[in-house]
mmCIF file with all atom_site columns, C-alpha atoms in Angstrom:
data_model
loop_
_atom_site.group_PDB
_atom_site.id
_atom_site.type_symbol
_atom_site.label_atom_id
_atom_site.label_alt_id
_atom_site.label_comp_id
_atom_site.label_asym_id
_atom_site.label_entity_id
_atom_site.label_seq_id
_atom_site.pdbx_PDB_ins_code
_atom_site.Cartn_x
_atom_site.Cartn_y
_atom_site.Cartn_z
_atom_site.occupancy
_atom_site.B_iso_or_equiv
_atom_site.pdbx_formal_charge
_atom_site.auth_seq_id
_atom_site.auth_comp_id
_atom_site.auth_asym_id
_atom_site.auth_atom_id
_atom_site.pdbx_PDB_model_num
ATOM 1   C CA . MET A 1 1   ? -5.278 78.194  -68.141 1.00 55.00 ? 12  MET A CA 1
ATOM 2   C CA . ASP A 1 2   ? -1.923 77.832  -66.433 1.00 58.00 ? 13  ASP A CA 1
ATOM 3   C CA . LEU A 1 3   ? -0.713 80.705  -64.284 1.00 54.00 ? 14  LEU A CA 1
ATOM 4   C CA . PRO A 1 4   ? 2.987  81.617  -64.396 1.00 57.00 ? 15  PRO A CA 1
ATOM 5   C CA . PHE A 1 5   ? 3.145  81.394  -60.604 1.00 55.00 ? 16  PHE A CA 1
ATOM 6   C CA . LYS A 1 6   ? 2.007  78.912  -58.023 1.00 54.00 ? 17  LYS A CA 1
ATOM 7   C CA . LYS A 1 7   ? -1.350 79.339  -56.461 1.00 57.00 ? 18  LYS A CA 1
ATOM 8   C CA . PHE A 1 8   ? -0.919 80.575  -52.897 1.00 52.00 ? 19  PHE A CA 1
ATOM 9   C CA . THR A 1 9   ? -2.011 78.251  -50.144 1.00 55.00 ? 20  THR A CA 1
ATOM 10  C CA . PHE A 1 10  ? -0.900 77.880  -46.599 1.00 52.00 ? 21  PHE A CA 1
ATOM 11  C CA . LYS A 1 11  ? 0.674  74.604  -47.637 1.00 54.00 ? 22  LYS A CA 1
ATOM 12  C CA . THR A 1 12  ? 3.101  76.488  -49.905 1.00 53.00 ? 23  THR A CA 1
ATOM 13  C CA . ILE A 1 13  ? 4.520  78.551  -47.045 1.00 54.00 ? 24  ILE A CA 1
ATOM 14  C CA . ASN A 1 14  ? 7.811  77.236  -45.821 1.00 58.00 ? 25  ASN A CA 1
ATOM 15  C CA . MET A 1 15  ? 7.557  77.852  -42.074 1.00 56.00 ? 26  MET A CA 1
ATOM 16  C CA . LYS A 1 16  ? 11.293 77.435  -41.538 1.00 58.00 ? 27  LYS A CA 1
ATOM 17  C CA . ASN A 1 17  ? 12.106 80.258  -44.007 1.00 62.00 ? 28  ASN A CA 1
ATOM 18  C CA . THR A 1 18  ? 9.302  82.453  -42.653 1.00 61.00 ? 29  THR A CA 1
ATOM 19  C CA . ILE A 1 19  ? 10.499 82.162  -39.068 1.00 65.00 ? 30  ILE A CA 1
ATOM 20  C CA . SER A 1 20  ? 14.089 82.829  -40.139 1.00 62.00 ? 31  SER A CA 1
ATOM 21  C CA . THR A 1 21  ? 12.952 85.932  -42.027 1.00 61.00 ? 32  THR A CA 1
ATOM 22  C CA . ILE A 1 22  ? 10.966 87.246  -39.038 1.00 63.00 ? 33  ILE A CA 1
ATOM 23  C CA . VAL A 1 23  ? 13.895 86.664  -36.667 1.00 61.00 ? 34  VAL A CA 1
ATOM 24  C CA . LEU A 1 24  ? 16.248 88.429  -39.083 1.00 57.00 ? 35  LEU A CA 1
ATOM 25  C CA . LEU A 1 25  ? 13.916 91.444  -39.439 1.00 61.00 ? 36  LEU A CA 1
ATOM 26  C CA . LEU A 1 26  ? 13.428 91.722  -35.671 1.00 59.00 ? 37  LEU A CA 1
ATOM 27  C CA . THR A 1 27  ? 17.187 91.533  -35.115 1.00 59.00 ? 38  THR A CA 1
ATOM 28  C CA . ILE A 1 28  ? 17.838 94.253  -37.696 1.00 59.00 ? 39  ILE A CA 1
ATOM 29  C CA . GLY A 1 29  ? 15.056 96.395  -36.197 1.00 56.00 ? 40  GLY A CA 1
ATOM 30  C CA . MET A 1 30  ? 16.435 96.082  -32.673 1.00 56.00 ? 41  MET A CA 1
ATOM 31  C CA . PHE A 1 31  ? 19.948 96.840  -33.899 1.00 54.00 ? 42  PHE A CA 1
ATOM 32  C CA . VAL A 1 32  ? 18.840 99.959  -35.786 1.00 52.00 ? 43  VAL A CA 1
ATOM 33  C CA . THR A 1 33  ? 16.798 101.325 -32.877 1.00 54.00 ? 44  THR A CA 1
ATOM 34  C CA . SER A 1 34  ? 19.603 100.680 -30.400 1.00 54.00 ? 45  SER A CA 1
ATOM 35  C CA . CYS A 1 35  ? 22.138 102.551 -32.520 1.00 54.00 ? 46  CYS A CA 1
ATOM 36  C CA . THR A 1 36  ? 21.281 106.082 -31.538 1.00 56.00 ? 47  THR A CA 1
ATOM 37  C CA . VAL A 1 37  ? 23.588 108.947 -32.262 1.00 55.00 ? 48  VAL A CA 1
ATOM 38  C CA . THR A 1 38  ? 24.618 110.782 -29.143 1.00 57.00 ? 49  THR A CA 1
ATOM 39  C CA . LYS A 1 39  ? 26.218 114.155 -29.122 1.00 61.00 ? 50  LYS A CA 1
ATOM 40  C CA . LYS A 1 40  ? 28.260 115.270 -26.179 1.00 68.00 ? 51  LYS A CA 1
ATOM 41  C CA . ILE A 1 41  ? 27.042 118.627 -24.960 1.00 65.00 ? 52  ILE A CA 1
ATOM 42  C CA . THR A 1 42  ? 29.375 120.730 -22.913 1.00 67.00 ? 53  THR A CA 1
ATOM 43  C CA . ILE A 1 43  ? 27.838 123.458 -20.821 1.00 69.00 ? 54  ILE A CA 1
ATOM 44  C CA . THR A 1 44  ? 30.164 126.280 -20.058 1.00 70.00 ? 55  THR A CA 1
ATOM 45  C CA . GLU A 1 45  ? 29.560 129.214 -17.825 1.00 75.00 ? 56  GLU A CA 1
ATOM 46  C CA . SER A 1 46  ? 28.415 132.236 -19.747 1.00 78.00 ? 57  SER A CA 1
ATOM 47  C CA . LYS A 1 47  ? 30.698 135.207 -19.863 1.00 85.00 ? 58  LYS A CA 1
ATOM 48  C CA . PRO A 1 48  ? 29.727 138.325 -17.961 1.00 90.00 ? 59  PRO A CA 1
ATOM 49  C CA . TYR A 1 49  ? 27.764 140.720 -20.148 1.00 94.00 ? 60  TYR A CA 1
ATOM 50  C CA . THR A 1 50  ? 29.782 143.423 -21.854 1.00 95.00 ? 61  THR A CA 1
ATOM 51  C CA . PRO A 1 51  ? 27.925 145.925 -24.036 1.00 96.00 ? 62  PRO A CA 1
ATOM 52  C CA . VAL A 1 52  ? 28.724 145.851 -27.745 1.00 96.00 ? 63  VAL A CA 1
ATOM 53  C CA . SER A 1 53  ? 28.393 149.640 -27.683 1.00 97.00 ? 64  SER A CA 1
ATOM 54  C CA . LYS A 1 54  ? 28.736 151.572 -24.420 1.00 98.00 ? 65  LYS A CA 1
ATOM 55  C CA . GLU A 1 55  ? 27.052 154.575 -26.054 1.00 98.00 ? 66  GLU A CA 1
ATOM 56  C CA . LEU A 1 56  ? 24.020 152.512 -27.130 1.00 99.00 ? 67  LEU A CA 1
ATOM 57  C CA . PHE A 1 57  ? 23.837 150.837 -23.720 1.00 98.00 ? 68  PHE A CA 1
ATOM 58  C CA . ASP A 1 58  ? 23.872 154.202 -21.926 1.00 98.00 ? 69  ASP A CA 1
ATOM 59  C CA . THR A 1 59  ? 21.226 155.600 -24.302 1.00 99.00 ? 70  THR A CA 1
ATOM 60  C CA . ILE A 1 60  ? 18.832 152.688 -23.775 1.00 99.00 ? 71  ILE A CA 1
ATOM 61  C CA . VAL A 1 61  ? 19.350 152.681 -19.992 1.00 98.00 ? 72  VAL A CA 1
ATOM 62  C CA . LYS A 1 62  ? 18.550 156.408 -20.014 1.00 98.00 ? 73  LYS A CA 1
ATOM 63  C CA . MET A 1 63  ? 15.415 155.817 -22.127 1.00 98.00 ? 74  MET A CA 1
ATOM 64  C CA . ASP A 1 64  ? 14.363 152.979 -19.808 1.00 97.00 ? 75  ASP A CA 1
ATOM 65  C CA . GLY A 1 65  ? 14.624 155.400 -16.900 1.00 97.00 ? 76  GLY A CA 1
ATOM 66  C CA . ILE A 1 66  ? 12.492 157.983 -18.716 1.00 98.00 ? 77  ILE A CA 1
ATOM 67  C CA . VAL A 1 67  ? 9.788  155.405 -19.519 1.00 97.00 ? 78  VAL A CA 1
ATOM 68  C CA . PHE A 1 68  ? 9.498  154.141 -15.983 1.00 93.00 ? 79  PHE A CA 1
ATOM 69  C CA . GLU A 1 69  ? 9.799  157.548 -14.359 1.00 95.00 ? 80  GLU A CA 1
ATOM 70  C CA . ALA A 1 70  ? 6.703  158.476 -16.391 1.00 95.00 ? 81  ALA A CA 1
ATOM 71  C CA . ALA A 1 71  ? 5.020  155.181 -15.445 1.00 92.00 ? 82  ALA A CA 1
ATOM 72  C CA . ASN A 1 72  ? 5.812  155.596 -11.742 1.00 90.00 ? 83  ASN A CA 1
ATOM 73  C CA . LYS A 1 73  ? 4.420  159.148 -11.831 1.00 92.00 ? 84  LYS A CA 1
ATOM 74  C CA . GLY A 1 74  ? 1.318  158.088 -13.767 1.00 92.00 ? 85  GLY A CA 1
ATOM 75  C CA . ASP A 1 75  ? 2.218  160.409 -16.679 1.00 95.00 ? 86  ASP A CA 1
ATOM 76  C CA . LEU A 1 76  ? 0.217  158.855 -19.508 1.00 96.00 ? 87  LEU A CA 1
ATOM 77  C CA . GLU A 1 77  ? 0.900  161.725 -21.937 1.00 98.00 ? 88  GLU A CA 1
ATOM 78  C CA . LYS A 1 78  ? 4.657  161.216 -21.605 1.00 98.00 ? 89  LYS A CA 1
ATOM 79  C CA . LEU A 1 79  ? 4.281  157.439 -22.026 1.00 97.00 ? 90  LEU A CA 1
ATOM 80  C CA . LYS A 1 80  ? 2.340  157.946 -25.261 1.00 98.00 ? 91  LYS A CA 1
ATOM 81  C CA . THR A 1 81  ? 5.416  159.621 -26.766 1.00 98.00 ? 92  THR A CA 1
ATOM 82  C CA . LEU A 1 82  ? 7.751  156.765 -25.797 1.00 98.00 ? 93  LEU A CA 1
ATOM 83  C CA . PHE A 1 83  ? 5.857  153.901 -27.441 1.00 98.00 ? 94  PHE A CA 1
ATOM 84  C CA . ALA A 1 84  ? 5.418  153.503 -31.200 1.00 98.00 ? 95  ALA A CA 1
ATOM 85  C CA . GLU A 1 85  ? 1.866  153.538 -32.527 1.00 98.00 ? 96  GLU A CA 1
ATOM 86  C CA . ASP A 1 86  ? 2.452  150.103 -34.108 1.00 98.00 ? 97  ASP A CA 1
ATOM 87  C CA . LEU A 1 87  ? 3.360  148.721 -30.666 1.00 99.00 ? 98  LEU A CA 1
ATOM 88  C CA . GLU A 1 88  ? 2.906  145.025 -29.934 1.00 99.00 ? 99  GLU A CA 1
ATOM 89  C CA . PHE A 1 89  ? 2.880  144.232 -26.214 1.00 98.00 ? 100 PHE A CA 1
ATOM 90  C CA . PHE A 1 90  ? 3.165  140.513 -25.440 1.00 98.00 ? 101 PHE A CA 1
ATOM 91  C CA . HIS A 1 91  ? 2.371  139.426 -21.880 1.00 97.00 ? 102 HIS A CA 1
ATOM 92  C CA . ASP A 1 92  ? 2.712  135.771 -20.906 1.00 96.00 ? 103 ASP A CA 1
ATOM 93  C CA . THR A 1 93  ? -0.517 135.750 -18.908 1.00 95.00 ? 104 THR A CA 1
ATOM 94  C CA . GLY A 1 94  ? -2.347 138.628 -20.592 1.00 94.00 ? 105 GLY A CA 1
ATOM 95  C CA . GLY A 1 95  ? -1.761 137.919 -24.281 1.00 97.00 ? 106 GLY A CA 1
ATOM 96  C CA . LEU A 1 96  ? -1.110 140.437 -27.029 1.00 98.00 ? 107 LEU A CA 1
ATOM 97  C CA . ASP A 1 97  ? -2.122 144.110 -26.889 1.00 98.00 ? 108 ASP A CA 1
ATOM 98  C CA . ASN A 1 98  ? -1.655 146.977 -29.328 1.00 98.00 ? 109 ASN A CA 1
ATOM 99  C CA . TYR A 1 99  ? -0.773 150.617 -28.627 1.00 98.00 ? 110 TYR A CA 1
ATOM 100 C CA . THR A 1 100 ? -4.334 151.720 -27.825 1.00 98.00 ? 111 THR A CA 1
ATOM 101 C CA . LYS A 1 101 ? -5.013 148.825 -25.457 1.00 98.00 ? 112 LYS A CA 1
ATOM 102 C CA . THR A 1 102 ? -1.627 149.304 -23.760 1.00 98.00 ? 113 THR A CA 1
ATOM 103 C CA . MET A 1 103 ? -2.364 152.980 -23.100 1.00 98.00 ? 114 MET A CA 1
ATOM 104 C CA . GLU A 1 104 ? -5.815 152.019 -21.758 1.00 97.00 ? 115 GLU A CA 1
ATOM 105 C CA . ASN A 1 105 ? -4.123 149.494 -19.467 1.00 94.00 ? 116 ASN A CA 1
ATOM 106 C CA . PHE A 1 106 ? -1.692 152.144 -18.187 1.00 93.00 ? 117 PHE A CA 1
ATOM 107 C CA . GLN A 1 107 ? -4.613 154.481 -17.482 1.00 95.00 ? 118 GLN A CA 1
ATOM 108 C CA . ARG A 1 108 ? -6.495 151.725 -15.628 1.00 93.00 ? 119 ARG A CA 1
ATOM 109 C CA . ILE A 1 109 ? -3.402 150.943 -13.537 1.00 87.00 ? 120 ILE A CA 1
ATOM 110 C CA . PHE A 1 110 ? -2.875 154.624 -12.699 1.00 88.00 ? 121 PHE A CA 1
ATOM 111 C CA . THR A 1 111 ? -6.526 155.028 -11.736 1.00 89.00 ? 122 THR A CA 1
ATOM 112 C CA . ASN A 1 112 ? -6.918 151.827 -9.725  1.00 84.00 ? 123 ASN A CA 1
ATOM 113 C CA . TYR A 1 113 ? -3.403 151.006 -8.549  1.00 75.00 ? 124 TYR A CA 1
ATOM 114 C CA . GLY A 1 114 ? -1.563 154.316 -8.369  1.00 67.00 ? 125 GLY A CA 1
ATOM 115 C CA . TYR A 1 115 ? 0.633  152.935 -5.628  1.00 70.00 ? 126 TYR A CA 1
ATOM 116 C CA . THR A 1 116 ? 2.420  150.458 -7.931  1.00 80.00 ? 127 THR A CA 1
ATOM 117 C CA . ARG A 1 117 ? 6.109  151.136 -8.622  1.00 87.00 ? 128 ARG A CA 1
ATOM 118 C CA . ARG A 1 118 ? 8.600  149.626 -11.037 1.00 89.00 ? 129 ARG A CA 1
ATOM 119 C CA . VAL A 1 119 ? 12.131 149.062 -9.786  1.00 89.00 ? 130 VAL A CA 1
ATOM 120 C CA . LEU A 1 120 ? 14.874 147.890 -12.124 1.00 92.00 ? 131 LEU A CA 1
ATOM 121 C CA . VAL A 1 121 ? 16.977 144.977 -10.841 1.00 95.00 ? 132 VAL A CA 1
ATOM 122 C CA . GLU A 1 122 ? 20.449 146.480 -10.755 1.00 94.00 ? 133 GLU A CA 1
ATOM 123 C CA . GLY A 1 123 ? 22.901 144.973 -13.222 1.00 95.00 ? 134 GLY A CA 1
ATOM 124 C CA . SER A 1 124 ? 20.236 143.018 -15.105 1.00 97.00 ? 135 SER A CA 1
ATOM 125 C CA . ILE A 1 125 ? 19.969 145.144 -18.251 1.00 98.00 ? 136 ILE A CA 1
ATOM 126 C CA . GLU A 1 126 ? 21.614 143.944 -21.439 1.00 98.00 ? 137 GLU A CA 1
ATOM 127 C CA . VAL A 1 127 ? 21.455 145.894 -24.696 1.00 99.00 ? 138 VAL A CA 1
ATOM 128 C CA . TYR A 1 128 ? 22.227 144.614 -28.189 1.00 99.00 ? 139 TYR A CA 1
ATOM 129 C CA . PRO A 1 129 ? 22.172 146.636 -31.418 1.00 99.00 ? 140 PRO A CA 1
ATOM 130 C CA . ILE A 1 130 ? 19.763 145.859 -34.259 1.00 99.00 ? 141 ILE A CA 1
ATOM 131 C CA . LYS A 1 131 ? 21.377 146.938 -37.529 1.00 98.00 ? 142 LYS A CA 1
ATOM 132 C CA . ASP A 1 132 ? 19.603 149.862 -39.217 1.00 97.00 ? 143 ASP A CA 1
ATOM 133 C CA . TYR A 1 133 ? 16.769 149.747 -36.671 1.00 98.00 ? 144 TYR A CA 1
ATOM 134 C CA . GLY A 1 134 ? 17.600 150.229 -33.025 1.00 99.00 ? 145 GLY A CA 1
ATOM 135 C CA . ALA A 1 135 ? 18.223 147.954 -30.072 1.00 99.00 ? 146 ALA A CA 1
ATOM 136 C CA . ILE A 1 136 ? 17.122 144.960 -28.042 1.00 99.00 ? 147 ILE A CA 1
ATOM 137 C CA . GLN A 1 137 ? 16.933 145.490 -24.296 1.00 99.00 ? 148 GLN A CA 1
ATOM 138 C CA . THR A 1 138 ? 16.508 142.638 -21.823 1.00 99.00 ? 149 THR A CA 1
ATOM 139 C CA . GLY A 1 139 ? 16.395 142.717 -18.072 1.00 98.00 ? 150 GLY A CA 1
ATOM 140 C CA . LEU A 1 140 ? 14.628 142.064 -14.815 1.00 97.00 ? 151 LEU A CA 1
ATOM 141 C CA . HIS A 1 141 ? 12.390 144.424 -12.942 1.00 95.00 ? 152 HIS A CA 1
ATOM 142 C CA . LYS A 1 142 ? 10.244 144.383 -9.846  1.00 93.00 ? 153 LYS A CA 1
ATOM 143 C CA . PHE A 1 143 ? 6.758  145.745 -9.530  1.00 88.00 ? 154 PHE A CA 1
ATOM 144 C CA . CYS A 1 144 ? 5.890  146.628 -5.956  1.00 88.00 ? 155 CYS A CA 1
ATOM 145 C CA . ARG A 1 145 ? 3.156  148.273 -3.958  1.00 81.00 ? 156 ARG A CA 1
ATOM 146 C CA . LEU A 1 146 ? 4.085  151.525 -2.294  1.00 78.00 ? 157 LEU A CA 1
ATOM 147 C CA . GLU A 1 147 ? 2.535  151.602 1.155   1.00 80.00 ? 158 GLU A CA 1
ATOM 148 C CA . ASN A 1 148 ? 3.443  154.084 3.888   1.00 83.00 ? 159 ASN A CA 1
ATOM 149 C CA . GLY A 1 149 ? 6.572  155.025 1.957   1.00 81.00 ? 160 GLY A CA 1
ATOM 150 C CA . GLU A 1 150 ? 7.794  151.412 1.704   1.00 83.00 ? 161 GLU A CA 1
ATOM 151 C CA . LEU A 1 151 ? 7.876  149.053 -1.268  1.00 81.00 ? 162 LEU A CA 1
ATOM 152 C CA . ILE A 1 152 ? 6.096  145.808 -0.410  1.00 84.00 ? 163 ILE A CA 1
ATOM 153 C CA . ASN A 1 153 ? 4.748  142.714 -2.187  1.00 85.00 ? 164 ASN A CA 1
ATOM 154 C CA . CYS A 1 154 ? 7.345  142.934 -4.933  1.00 88.00 ? 165 CYS A CA 1
ATOM 155 C CA . GLY A 1 155 ? 7.296  140.507 -7.838  1.00 92.00 ? 166 GLY A CA 1
ATOM 156 C CA . THR A 1 156 ? 10.335 140.116 -10.077 1.00 95.00 ? 167 THR A CA 1
ATOM 157 C CA . TYR A 1 157 ? 9.691  139.616 -13.792 1.00 97.00 ? 168 TYR A CA 1
ATOM 158 C CA . LYS A 1 158 ? 11.626 139.400 -17.063 1.00 98.00 ? 169 LYS A CA 1
ATOM 159 C CA . PHE A 1 159 ? 11.226 141.777 -19.971 1.00 98.00 ? 170 PHE A CA 1
ATOM 160 C CA . THR A 1 160 ? 12.467 142.374 -23.485 1.00 99.00 ? 171 THR A CA 1
ATOM 161 C CA . HIS A 1 161 ? 11.987 145.697 -25.262 1.00 99.00 ? 172 HIS A CA 1
ATOM 162 C CA . ILE A 1 162 ? 12.652 146.352 -28.926 1.00 99.00 ? 173 ILE A CA 1
ATOM 163 C CA . TRP A 1 163 ? 13.619 149.985 -29.399 1.00 99.00 ? 174 TRP A CA 1
ATOM 164 C CA . LYS A 1 164 ? 13.474 151.834 -32.709 1.00 99.00 ? 175 LYS A CA 1
ATOM 165 C CA . ASN A 1 165 ? 15.614 154.892 -33.331 1.00 98.00 ? 176 ASN A CA 1
ATOM 166 C CA . THR A 1 166 ? 13.193 157.187 -35.168 1.00 97.00 ? 177 THR A CA 1
ATOM 167 C CA . SER A 1 167 ? 13.499 160.727 -36.488 1.00 96.00 ? 178 SER A CA 1
ATOM 168 C CA . THR A 1 168 ? 11.568 161.855 -33.390 1.00 95.00 ? 179 THR A CA 1
ATOM 169 C CA . GLY A 1 169 ? 13.634 159.840 -30.926 1.00 97.00 ? 180 GLY A CA 1
ATOM 170 C CA . TRP A 1 170 ? 13.767 156.358 -29.441 1.00 99.00 ? 181 TRP A CA 1
ATOM 171 C CA . LYS A 1 171 ? 10.469 154.481 -29.211 1.00 99.00 ? 182 LYS A CA 1
ATOM 172 C CA . ILE A 1 172 ? 9.528  151.040 -27.930 1.00 99.00 ? 183 ILE A CA 1
ATOM 173 C CA . THR A 1 173 ? 7.953  148.999 -30.727 1.00 99.00 ? 184 THR A CA 1
ATOM 174 C CA . ARG A 1 174 ? 7.738  145.592 -29.027 1.00 99.00 ? 185 ARG A CA 1
ATOM 175 C CA . VAL A 1 175 ? 7.443  144.547 -25.401 1.00 98.00 ? 186 VAL A CA 1
ATOM 176 C CA . ILE A 1 176 ? 7.694  140.985 -24.159 1.00 99.00 ? 187 ILE A CA 1
ATOM 177 C CA . SER A 1 177 ? 6.807  140.675 -20.481 1.00 97.00 ? 188 SER A CA 1
ATOM 178 C CA . TYR A 1 178 ? 7.143  137.213 -18.959 1.00 97.00 ? 189 TYR A CA 1
ATOM 179 C CA . GLY A 1 179 ? 7.881  135.143 -15.888 1.00 94.00 ? 190 GLY A CA 1
ATOM 180 C CA . HIS A 1 180 ? 4.709  136.149 -14.064 1.00 92.00 ? 191 HIS A CA 1
#
């Protein structure tokens, strides 16, 4: 029986054509990999923050003050009214906690570390509206020990709060605490 093609043997390989083909493929491969697309990126200085809504900014700054006045006084009952019951609290080193666990953590801090104080870094707060929901608040704050009337051992950290404007007032629904 005759086959319509030649039987393959190493004798049928034309080494000259094979080497030419390999060289051509390597050349094309090197050309393709060397032709990378570069995009020029221009970094410009960011503009100073200006609130979208002065009224919203003032409201959230006021609410921030109420939350941390309660925290600095160890007023757990007041704090419970300022956080939503579906709270998600994300901490870069502590993980994710819900409302119940967050309130337990506040109580533990008040019991064991009552001398801790939160101090807002002046000028660091930015507030952005969330349509039909509330606001995003970002900023920097320091947590310090209060010893003999002086704040010591301060650490500065970043935070993001998501505020919801509810029928019973503003409540924090999400906290992201990071940079620890």
